[in-house]
Amino acid sequence: MNQSIGRTCWAIAEGYIPPYSNGPEPQFISHETVCILNAGVKDAHVEITIYYSDKDPVGPYLVTVPAQRTKHIRFNNLTDPEPIPHDTDFASVITSDVPIVVQHTRLDSRQAENALLSTMAFPGN
Amino acid sequence: MNQSIGRTCWAIAEGYIPPYSNGPEPQFISHETVCILNAGVKDAHVEITIYYSDKDPVGPYLVTVPAQRTKHIRFNNLTDPEPIPHDTDFASVITSDVPIVVQHTRLDSRQAENALLSTMAFPGN
Amino acid sequence: MNQSIGRTCWAIAEGYIPPYSNGPEPQFISHETVCILNAGVKDAHVEITIYYSDKDPVGPYLVTVPAQRTKHIRFNNLTDPEPIPHDTDFASVITSDVPIVVQHTRLDSRQAENALLSTMAFPGN
Amino acid sequence: MNQSIGRTCWAIAEGYIPPYSNGPEPQFISHETVCILNAGVKDAHVEITIYYSDKDPVGPYLVTVPAQRTKHIRFNNLTDPEPIPHDTDFASVITSDVPIVVQHTRLDSRQAENALLSTMAFPGN
């Protein structure tokens, strides 16, 4: 149960933060999420790099996921070095110093009813 | 057809039980499901551990999936050692003594129309 | 372009045919689909076995996917050896004599607006 | 951060461009998207081949994804050698001369509220 599971490099080719939302906040704010599980016994120091279609990559965004914890990170909330623009295509690479598991989820509430998508990220090594 | 397929350790980084629902029960109760297939000829003794963002992991939750059977388990229905709180981020690790296949699905019926997501879990070994 | 891609054994742990639908037929009939791509130069002779939670597996259902063709098969339409009951949890194993790629999709139109899910199946060998 | 991640051959077994849409354009035009991330330092020369159920494959469609860029390509927008028909099942194989990551997403806005699906493509080598 305590052993580590996952990889140290992951990629998500799809990324898009819808520009507006419907429904009560914060749950129904349209969001793009990277869910990280660190099942191991050492803290994970995670670096996220954002790729765009028309400019150089931005990052790293630094996140720590403590040992035996999960963190569901909304791309909307990443601000350092800079916020990710809405209504813009992006992709991301997630690296860590210890094995983690990475999953990608979007809640789109632009219209009256929300829509969901999710997929495991691609394990790079 | 009778041979075993799958792995003995799986992870799901995303987990969230919506706090409320719309529509006829039990089909439209918002739920988070782990679907397990045991295509082999021996019963699978499965252990599920739940990881949180702010407290120690809880588990194992024990489930038996008989030989050549599938079980679609709603996280909502896991009660021993304790129920999983709603409206809370979690992740899970699923281990088994024989190979199984694990898939993650959510039906979200908080708004009038339901939304769905699904992905294969990450095979850990 | 002509070379074969994929595996010869796949599993889908999630399966569920919603019992009713909304919207114009046949596109909006609630359905569970297994999408098969045979990119190779030999026809694929595919066998699908259905696993249940409370009875023995049923199959094989036989499907041929010609060379360099795709086939999107609705579980709703499988009838031999027997139709798959609606509103019932199932899982499936898909085997082939040549490499294929298998993806799982559901359109759920029980409520006024449809919901979608999709994931690659799990490659078993 | 600069190193390459991914594979040079990918497959998507599911493909379907809904024949109509609801909502403001172009965001809510029903679309089927292949998201490609090229995290490496060399431009990716990508070839997409489309497979059908009842005729020979069509392609290659040629796309360049520059180094350290992502491109989210709507199948709707591929025109050379020929547009992909709507309301028709298809599948695709994506090859590249350098490693890339490929993800498949659909926004279906045929009904009043949109539905979403996404999955990583299948890495073929």
XYZ file of C-alpha atoms in Angstrom:
500
model
C 0.000 0.000 0.000
C 2.896 2.317 0.798
C 4.932 1.600 -2.254
C 5.350 4.174 -4.960
C 3.415 3.906 -8.216
C 3.663 5.891 -11.432
C 6.224 7.658 -13.548
C 8.333 10.818 -13.322
C 7.345 12.399 -16.649
C 3.847 12.837 -18.110
C 2.279 14.755 -20.984
C -1.205 16.096 -21.731
C -1.671 17.185 -25.347
C -5.105 18.760 -24.815
C -5.614 21.895 -22.770
C -8.291 24.572 -22.916
C -9.815 26.754 -20.219
C -13.322 27.767 -21.291
C -13.758 31.540 -21.137
C -17.002 31.564 -19.146
C -19.242 29.452 -16.914
C -22.744 28.731 -15.651
C -23.718 27.572 -12.146
C -22.707 28.036 -8.511
C -19.049 28.809 -7.767
C -16.466 27.432 -7.252
C -17.655 23.922 -8.244
C -19.213 24.958 -11.555
C -16.537 27.370 -12.686
C -15.359 25.894 -16.001
C -11.998 24.372 -15.241
C -9.179 22.259 -16.575
C -7.591 20.094 -13.906
C -4.432 18.046 -13.552
C -4.936 15.427 -10.825
C -1.728 14.156 -9.269
C -1.395 11.170 -6.950
C 1.782 10.687 -4.948
C 1.314 7.275 -3.328
C 4.951 7.073 -2.256
C 6.619 7.959 1.014
C 8.651 10.945 -0.235
C 7.221 14.358 -1.169
C 6.989 14.970 -4.928
C 8.471 18.170 -6.292
C 6.525 18.693 -9.475
C 7.255 20.998 -12.405
C 4.583 21.851 -14.972
C 5.524 23.396 -18.326
C 2.828 24.843 -20.588
C 3.140 24.624 -24.391
C 1.289 26.914 -26.784
C 0.612 26.911 -30.511
C 2.218 30.248 -31.238
C 4.781 31.117 -28.568
C 7.533 29.574 -26.474
C 6.710 27.284 -23.558
C 6.100 28.914 -20.170
C 7.252 27.487 -16.853
C 8.063 25.707 -14.793
C 5.098 26.108 -12.476
C 6.183 24.531 -9.173
C 3.888 22.318 -7.112
C 4.652 20.065 -4.152
C 2.503 16.990 -3.620
C 3.285 15.608 -0.164
C 3.925 11.911 0.403
C 0.745 9.804 0.312
C -1.408 12.683 -0.794
C -3.314 13.685 -3.919
C -3.580 17.196 -5.341
C -6.162 18.231 -7.933
C -4.716 21.362 -9.502
C -6.828 23.688 -11.630
C -4.785 25.203 -14.451
C -6.988 28.273 -13.842
C -5.214 28.737 -10.520
C -1.612 28.605 -11.751
C -0.232 32.139 -11.590
C 3.571 31.953 -11.260
C 5.349 32.683 -13.611
C 2.097 33.858 -15.289
C -1.607 32.927 -15.570
C -2.677 30.677 -18.447
C -4.888 32.611 -20.862
C -8.489 31.447 -21.289
C -9.981 30.406 -24.628
C -6.491 29.372 -25.807
C -5.182 25.944 -26.860
C -2.329 24.639 -24.747
C -0.609 21.401 -23.741
C 1.466 20.462 -20.703
C 4.385 18.358 -19.550
C 4.530 17.341 -15.888
C 7.782 16.116 -14.339
C 8.520 14.982 -10.791
C 11.505 13.821 -8.749
C 9.562 10.750 -7.547
C 6.944 8.585 -9.313
C 3.452 10.090 -9.527
C 0.226 9.329 -11.417
C -1.319 12.104 -13.528
C -4.878 12.370 -14.852
C -6.507 15.167 -16.855
C -10.111 16.330 -16.318
C -12.203 19.209 -17.638
C -15.547 20.536 -16.442
C -17.076 22.759 -19.120
C -20.031 24.800 -17.863
C -20.265 27.333 -20.642
C -23.758 26.146 -21.444
C -26.536 25.547 -18.929
C -25.534 21.925 -18.326
C -21.971 20.939 -17.601
C -19.909 18.518 -19.673
C -17.002 16.402 -18.455
C -13.972 14.734 -19.953
C -11.121 12.808 -18.375
C -8.150 10.715 -19.452
C -4.939 9.425 -17.977
C -2.002 11.559 -19.060
C 0.648 9.918 -21.287
C 3.496 8.413 -19.246
C 6.719 9.547 -20.824
C 9.355 7.265 -19.400
C -11.046 -16.698 -23.704
C -10.388 -18.070 -20.244
C -6.937 -16.676 -19.819
C -6.239 -13.922 -17.365
C -5.723 -10.355 -18.579
C -4.616 -7.248 -16.740
C -2.338 -6.183 -13.918
C -2.268 -6.478 -10.127
C -1.817 -2.793 -9.259
C -3.739 0.194 -10.653
C -4.092 3.876 -9.782
C -6.776 6.522 -10.379
C -5.576 10.071 -9.675
C -9.015 11.683 -10.042
C -11.817 11.076 -7.596
C -14.803 13.210 -6.614
C -18.304 12.278 -5.496
C -20.682 15.128 -6.390
C -22.662 16.254 -3.349
C -26.106 16.144 -4.958
C -28.065 14.733 -7.904
C -30.991 15.137 -10.285
C -33.115 12.354 -11.774
C -34.576 8.955 -10.890
C -32.684 6.822 -8.352
C -30.517 4.799 -8.245
C -29.354 5.194 -11.880
C -29.099 8.989 -11.771
C -27.560 9.329 -8.334
C -24.273 11.150 -9.029
C -21.618 8.502 -8.658
C -17.966 7.690 -9.069
C -17.364 4.113 -10.138
C -14.407 1.751 -10.317
C -15.175 -1.009 -12.829
C -13.175 -4.184 -12.314
C -12.956 -7.112 -14.724
C -11.556 -10.424 -13.541
C -11.342 -12.498 -16.720
C -9.215 -15.167 -15.052
C -10.174 -18.465 -13.444
C -9.283 -17.541 -9.851
C -11.239 -15.137 -7.613
C -9.599 -11.713 -7.220
C -9.123 -10.393 -3.698
C -8.992 -6.666 -4.241
C -7.826 -3.939 -1.871
C -8.713 -0.277 -2.486
C -6.837 2.510 -0.681
C -8.159 6.074 -0.786
C -5.757 9.041 -0.814
C -6.752 12.557 0.241
C -5.205 15.990 -0.108
C -5.038 16.752 3.580
C -5.022 13.553 5.619
C -3.525 10.064 5.677
C -4.763 7.393 3.270
C -7.737 5.299 4.383
C -8.123 1.585 3.702
C -7.914 -1.023 2.598
C -11.479 -1.436 1.450
C -11.854 -5.145 0.640
C -13.712 -6.392 -2.430
C -13.852 -9.852 -3.993
C -14.408 -10.130 -7.733
C -15.156 -13.768 -8.527
C -13.452 -15.574 -11.396
C -14.818 -14.585 -14.826
C -16.981 -11.837 -13.411
C -17.051 -8.034 -13.513
C -17.945 -5.765 -10.622
C -18.817 -2.080 -11.023
C -18.242 -0.579 -7.594
C -19.572 2.849 -6.645
C -17.191 4.647 -4.321
C -20.392 6.034 -2.752
C -21.139 2.540 -1.457
C -17.800 1.824 0.228
C -18.360 1.999 3.998
C -15.731 -0.123 5.739
C -13.454 1.201 7.241
C -15.380 4.468 6.634
C -17.516 6.202 3.969
C -15.770 8.503 1.487
C -16.856 12.100 2.051
C -18.739 13.844 -0.764
C -17.543 17.065 -2.429
C -13.942 16.106 -1.561
C -10.974 15.425 -3.850
C -9.523 11.939 -3.567
C -7.459 9.379 -5.491
C -7.236 5.612 -5.251
C -4.866 2.675 -5.600
C -6.341 -0.729 -6.414
C -4.333 -3.909 -5.825
C -5.275 -7.538 -6.429
C -3.755 -10.987 -5.936
C -4.523 -11.918 -9.560
C -4.538 -9.801 -12.752
C -7.572 -7.551 -13.212
C -8.554 -4.662 -15.502
C -9.672 -1.387 -13.879
C -11.633 1.481 -15.450
C -12.881 4.705 -13.842
C -16.278 6.285 -14.657
C -18.278 9.183 -13.232
C -21.900 10.138 -13.754
C -22.483 13.699 -12.603
C -26.155 14.604 -12.324
C -25.876 17.739 -10.261
C -27.436 19.743 -13.048
C -30.586 18.790 -14.964
C -28.679 16.800 -17.595
C -26.080 14.232 -16.647
C -22.433 14.338 -17.693
C -20.122 11.362 -18.071
C -16.401 10.716 -17.979
C -14.386 7.509 -18.212
C -10.779 6.412 -18.515
C -8.739 3.295 -18.019
C -6.897 3.410 -14.698
C -3.089 3.556 -14.781
C -1.508 0.095 -14.646
C 1.209 0.220 -12.034
C 3.300 -2.872 -12.668
C 0.974 3.743 -43.692
C 0.098 0.151 -44.525
C 1.802 -1.447 -41.593
C -0.167 -3.062 -38.829
C -0.635 -1.292 -35.495
C -2.154 -2.483 -32.232
C -2.514 -5.640 -30.195
C -4.407 -8.920 -30.415
C -6.113 -8.835 -26.996
C -7.998 -5.941 -25.376
C -10.279 -5.474 -22.371
C -13.002 -2.975 -21.450
C -14.011 -3.156 -17.785
C -16.969 -0.780 -18.118
C -20.091 -1.645 -20.053
C -23.683 -0.472 -19.712
C -26.443 -0.001 -22.271
C -28.872 2.646 -20.999
C -32.448 1.347 -21.025
C -34.000 4.283 -22.868
C -33.189 7.301 -25.064
C -34.179 10.782 -26.191
C -33.739 12.277 -29.651
C -33.853 11.265 -33.315
C -32.953 7.662 -34.209
C -30.589 6.005 -34.858
C -27.946 8.587 -33.947
C -29.410 9.425 -30.534
C -30.327 5.917 -29.469
C -28.337 5.450 -26.243
C -25.506 3.150 -27.206
C -22.294 1.543 -26.063
C -19.772 1.164 -28.843
C -16.548 -0.733 -29.402
C -14.564 0.970 -32.170
C -12.064 -1.297 -33.912
C -9.351 -0.196 -36.331
C -7.596 -2.767 -38.477
C -4.821 -0.787 -40.179
C -3.077 -3.913 -41.410
C -3.258 -5.716 -44.738
C -4.974 -8.899 -43.484
C -8.620 -9.158 -42.395
C -9.112 -9.331 -38.618
C -11.247 -12.136 -37.238
C -12.425 -10.703 -33.938
C -14.026 -12.484 -30.994
C -15.867 -10.543 -28.280
C -16.671 -12.167 -24.944
C -19.079 -10.465 -22.521
C -18.573 -10.754 -18.760
C -21.345 -10.194 -16.223
C -21.475 -9.685 -12.469
C -23.699 -12.636 -11.705
C -23.470 -15.227 -14.465
C -20.955 -16.952 -16.726
C -19.408 -15.103 -19.665
C -21.273 -15.199 -22.981
C -19.624 -15.463 -26.367
C -17.767 -15.359 -28.526
C -19.543 -12.840 -30.689
C -17.807 -13.013 -34.073
C -16.947 -9.907 -36.080
C -14.732 -9.498 -39.133
C -12.962 -6.181 -39.655
C -11.538 -6.176 -43.188
C -7.970 -5.079 -43.886
C -7.489 -1.291 -43.729
C -10.982 -0.691 -42.442
C -12.582 0.481 -39.186
C -15.766 -0.882 -37.674
C -17.732 0.877 -34.922
C -19.831 -1.850 -33.347
C -22.759 -1.064 -31.063
C -23.065 -3.640 -28.298
C -26.822 -3.041 -28.723
C -26.602 -4.752 -32.106
C -24.816 -7.937 -31.049
C -27.350 -10.758 -31.168
C -25.514 -14.058 -31.685
C -25.253 -16.052 -29.393
C -27.684 -13.702 -27.530
C -28.492 -9.979 -27.125
C -26.848 -8.093 -24.255
C -29.458 -7.060 -21.689
C -30.000 -3.324 -21.126
C -29.567 -1.610 -17.746
C -27.049 -4.306 -16.773
C -23.352 -3.985 -15.863
C -21.004 -5.868 -18.145
C -17.390 -5.944 -19.320
C -15.771 -7.291 -22.469
C -12.626 -8.940 -23.808
C -11.812 -8.510 -27.489
C -9.354 -10.836 -29.226
C -8.164 -10.884 -32.832
C -5.894 -12.964 -35.031
C -4.065 -9.819 -36.236
C -3.214 -6.569 -34.418
C -6.109 -4.130 -34.001
C -6.775 -0.949 -31.993
C -9.851 -0.866 -29.737
C -11.617 2.164 -28.246
C -14.748 2.308 -26.090
C -17.419 5.028 -26.433
C -20.869 5.582 -24.934
C -23.606 8.005 -25.933
C -26.156 8.292 -23.140
C -29.357 10.050 -24.215
C -31.597 9.053 -21.361
C -32.046 12.689 -20.422
C -32.860 15.514 -22.836
C -29.205 16.249 -23.596
C -26.779 13.523 -24.496
C -23.590 12.708 -22.579
C -20.459 11.089 -23.986
C -17.543 9.089 -22.675
C -14.623 7.450 -24.430
C -11.389 5.689 -23.549
C -8.877 3.438 -25.221
C -9.413 -0.160 -24.187
C -6.681 -1.862 -22.147
C -4.151 -3.682 -24.351
C -3.658 -7.114 -22.882
C -0.501 -8.393 -24.481
C 12.038 20.430 -19.980
C 13.419 20.531 -23.505
C 13.683 16.838 -24.049
C 11.405 15.029 -26.418
C 8.496 12.953 -25.115
C 6.117 10.627 -26.912
C 6.047 8.202 -29.796
C 6.188 8.381 -33.593
C 3.055 6.345 -34.383
C -0.413 6.689 -32.835
C -3.902 5.390 -33.576
C -7.431 6.595 -32.782
C -10.098 3.955 -33.454
C -13.063 6.299 -32.883
C -13.893 9.156 -35.212
C -17.164 10.892 -35.999
C -17.946 14.464 -36.976
C -21.509 15.279 -35.913
C -23.529 16.637 -38.832
C -24.886 19.717 -37.087
C -24.366 22.010 -34.075
C -25.931 24.377 -31.560
C -24.342 27.489 -30.053
C -21.994 30.332 -30.991
C -19.335 29.652 -33.646
C -16.573 28.613 -33.891
C -16.254 27.299 -30.320
C -19.540 25.384 -30.340
C -19.301 23.953 -33.823
C -19.427 20.185 -33.217
C -15.883 19.012 -33.787
C -13.518 16.100 -33.569
C -10.004 17.130 -32.618
C -6.574 15.550 -32.640
C -4.331 17.391 -30.179
C -0.619 17.035 -30.874
C 2.206 18.077 -28.557
C 5.731 18.337 -29.896
C 7.831 18.993 -26.793
C 11.088 18.329 -28.612
C 13.526 20.702 -30.271
C 12.939 19.593 -33.876
C 9.834 20.325 -35.940
C 7.478 17.357 -36.323
C 6.351 16.434 -39.829
C 3.096 14.631 -39.190
C 1.068 12.437 -41.526
C -2.570 11.580 -40.772
C -4.306 8.713 -42.578
C -8.083 8.293 -42.316
C -9.660 4.825 -42.299
C -13.296 4.173 -43.219
C -15.663 1.243 -42.837
C -16.454 0.841 -46.507
C -13.676 2.324 -48.642
C -9.903 2.541 -48.873
C -7.934 4.778 -46.478
C -7.436 8.411 -47.503
C -4.262 10.391 -46.931
C -1.786 11.354 -45.905
C -2.944 14.704 -44.615
C 0.243 16.659 -43.884
C 0.667 18.790 -40.773
C 3.774 20.409 -39.305
C 3.942 20.923 -35.557
C 6.903 23.204 -34.833
C 9.398 22.404 -32.091
C 8.062 23.085 -28.585
C 4.584 23.831 -29.824
C 1.147 22.201 -29.616
C -1.409 22.055 -32.387
C -5.082 21.179 -31.852
C -6.314 20.087 -35.267
C -10.007 19.775 -36.058
C -10.667 16.892 -38.435
C -13.407 19.196 -39.806
C -10.668 21.449 -41.157
C -8.612 18.832 -43.018
C -9.205 19.365 -46.751
C -6.213 18.019 -48.679
C -6.447 15.428 -50.266
C -10.198 15.672 -49.458
C -12.580 16.737 -46.653
C -13.744 14.084 -44.178
C -17.473 13.461 -44.589
C -19.750 14.275 -41.642
C -22.002 11.726 -39.939
C -19.584 8.962 -40.994
C -17.546 6.548 -38.859
C -13.814 6.822 -39.310
C -10.527 6.068 -37.558
C -7.054 7.560 -37.908
C -3.368 6.734 -37.753
C -0.930 9.554 -36.965
C 2.773 9.191 -37.727
C 5.631 11.633 -37.184
C 9.356 11.821 -37.849
C 10.019 12.835 -34.205
C 8.265 11.807 -30.968
C 4.926 13.504 -30.315
C 2.005 13.032 -27.910
C -1.489 12.619 -29.386
C -4.856 13.050 -27.655
C -8.367 12.770 -29.107
C -11.255 15.070 -28.104
C -14.801 15.604 -29.370
C -17.248 18.407 -28.648
C -20.744 17.358 -29.663
C -23.219 20.250 -29.743
C -25.996 18.650 -31.762
C -28.360 19.089 -28.836
C -28.815 22.274 -26.800
C -26.060 21.383 -24.331
C -22.656 20.227 -25.466
C -21.064 16.880 -24.579
C -17.344 16.137 -24.392
C -15.115 13.104 -24.665
C -11.352 12.741 -24.605
C -8.762 9.996 -24.502
C -5.084 9.568 -25.178
C -4.512 7.963 -28.561
C -2.949 4.493 -28.659
C 0.855 4.627 -28.950
C 1.843 2.203 -31.638
C 5.547 1.707 -31.179
